[in-house]
C-alpha positions in Angstrom: -222.5 16.7 117.4 -223.5 20.1 116.4 -223.3 20.5 120.3 -221.3 21.9 123.1 -220.8 19.3 124.4 -220.5 17.3 120.7 -217.8 18.9 119.6 -215.5 18.2 122.4 -215.8 15.1 122.3 -215.3 15.1 118.6 -212.3 17.0 118.9 -211.0 15.0 121.6 -208.6 12.3 121.1 -209.8 9.9 123.5 -212.1 8.4 120.8 -209.6 8.3 118.0 -209.1 4.9 117.8 -213.1 4.4 116.7 -215.2 6.1 114.2 -217.9 8.0 114.5 -221.7 8.1 112.4 -222.7 11.6 114.0 -226.0 12.5 113.5 -228.4 15.8 113.2 -231.7 17.0 113.2 -231.3 19.2 110.1 -229.0 18.3 107.0 -227.7 22.3 106.8 -226.6 21.3 109.8 -223.9 18.9 108.5 -222.3 21.8 106.9 -220.9 23.0 111.1 -219.7 19.3 111.6 -216.2 19.2 111.7 -215.6 16.2 110.5 -212.0 13.8 109.9 -210.9 10.3 109.6 -212.5 8.4 111.7 -216.4 10.6 112.0 -218.5 10.9 109.4 -222.1 12.7 109.9 -225.7 12.8 108.1 -229.3 13.9 109.8 -231.5 12.2 111.4 -233.4 11.1 108.6 -230.9 8.9 106.8 -229.6 7.6 109.4 -231.4 4.0 108.5 -229.5 3.8 105.9 -225.8 4.5 107.6 -225.5 2.9 111.7 -226.9 -0.1 110.5 -223.7 -2.2 111.9 -222.9 0.4 115.1 -222.4 -1.5 118.4 -223.4 1.5 120.8 -225.0 4.9 120.1 -224.2 7.9 122.7 -227.3 10.7 123.5 -225.1 14.2 124.0 -228.1 16.2 122.7 -230.0 18.8 124.5 -232.0 21.8 125.3 -230.6 23.3 128.3 -232.1 27.5 128.2 -235.6 27.6 126.5 -238.0 30.8 127.7 -240.4 28.0 126.1 -240.9 25.9 129.0 -242.4 23.7 127.1 -239.7 23.4 124.5 -237.4 22.8 126.1 -239.6 19.2 128.2 -240.0 18.1 124.6 -237.5 19.3 122.5 -235.3 16.5 124.9 -237.6 13.8 125.3 -238.6 14.0 122.1 -235.5 13.8 121.0 -234.8 10.9 123.2 -237.7 9.1 122.4 -236.2 8.7 118.6 -233.3 8.3 119.4 -234.3 5.5 121.5 -236.9 4.1 119.1 -233.0 4.0 116.1 -231.8 2.1 118.5 -234.0 -0.1 119.1 -234.4 -0.5 114.9 -231.7 -0.7 113.9 -230.5 -3.5 117.0 -228.0 -1.0 118.5 -226.3 -3.1 121.8 -225.8 -0.3 123.6 -227.4 3.1 124.6 -225.4 5.8 126.6 -227.6 9.3 127.4 -225.5 11.7 128.8 -227.6 13.3 131.5 -227.6 15.9 134.6 -226.5 15.3 138.0 -229.3 17.7 138.5 -231.7 15.0 136.7 -235.0 14.1 139.7 -234.1 17.4 141.6 -236.3 19.9 141.9 -235.0 22.7 140.0 -236.4 23.4 137.2 -238.4 22.6 133.6 -234.2 21.0 132.3 -234.0 18.9 135.6 -237.8 17.0 134.7 -236.9 16.9 131.3 -233.2 14.5 132.0 -235.3 13.0 135.2 -238.1 12.2 132.7 -235.7 11.2 129.6 -233.9 8.3 132.1 -237.1 7.2 132.4 -237.4 6.7 128.8 -234.2 5.4 128.3 -235.0 2.6 131.1 -237.9 1.3 130.1 -237.8 2.1 125.9 -234.4 0.6 125.1 -234.1 -2.9 124.1 -230.2 -3.7 124.9 -227.9 -2.3 127.4 -228.2 1.1 128.5 -225.5 3.7 130.4 -226.9 6.7 132.4 -224.0 9.3 133.3 -224.9 11.8 135.9 -223.0 14.3 134.6 -222.6 17.9 135.9 -223.4 21.7 134.5 -220.1 21.6 131.5 -218.3 25.1 131.6 -216.8 25.7 128.0 -212.8 27.4 128.5 -214.0 30.0 127.4 -215.7 30.7 129.6 -215.6 32.2 133.4 -215.6 29.1 135.7 -219.6 29.8 138.0 -219.9 27.3 139.5 -218.3 24.8 142.1 -220.0 22.0 140.0 -219.6 22.2 137.0 -216.5 20.7 135.0 -214.7 21.6 132.3 -213.6 20.9 128.2 -210.7 22.2 127.0 -210.2 21.5 123.3 
């Protein structure tokens, strides 16, 4: 929830009728969060004691670029495994994974890592899952660079 998509989702009114518990990788990232009445947050290592009544687990986080290709793929796949393990342990009935329309295409390490993460969701998650293959994301403060992008507005 500290990344681009997570922040825009939390700022939008789309989910104002739902309670959110946002997980962050490091406890110091909680300071970056903009929380409101229906949003709370905790570090990943404290999640077991907080999310035991969740209806859905929404996994939006992903590293999209890195000078170190191994870091990119390992980071995305390790995080996805951790999210799946947590959701399974907490018996959360639904897992929603934000993938990319680049998953499975010969487009480099990011698309490969997303494809591998999709496989993890399909083979390791014990409940219902939804995989969303979204196009690339443009933030409203950046110029349009790709016709397949959709724009996030706060």
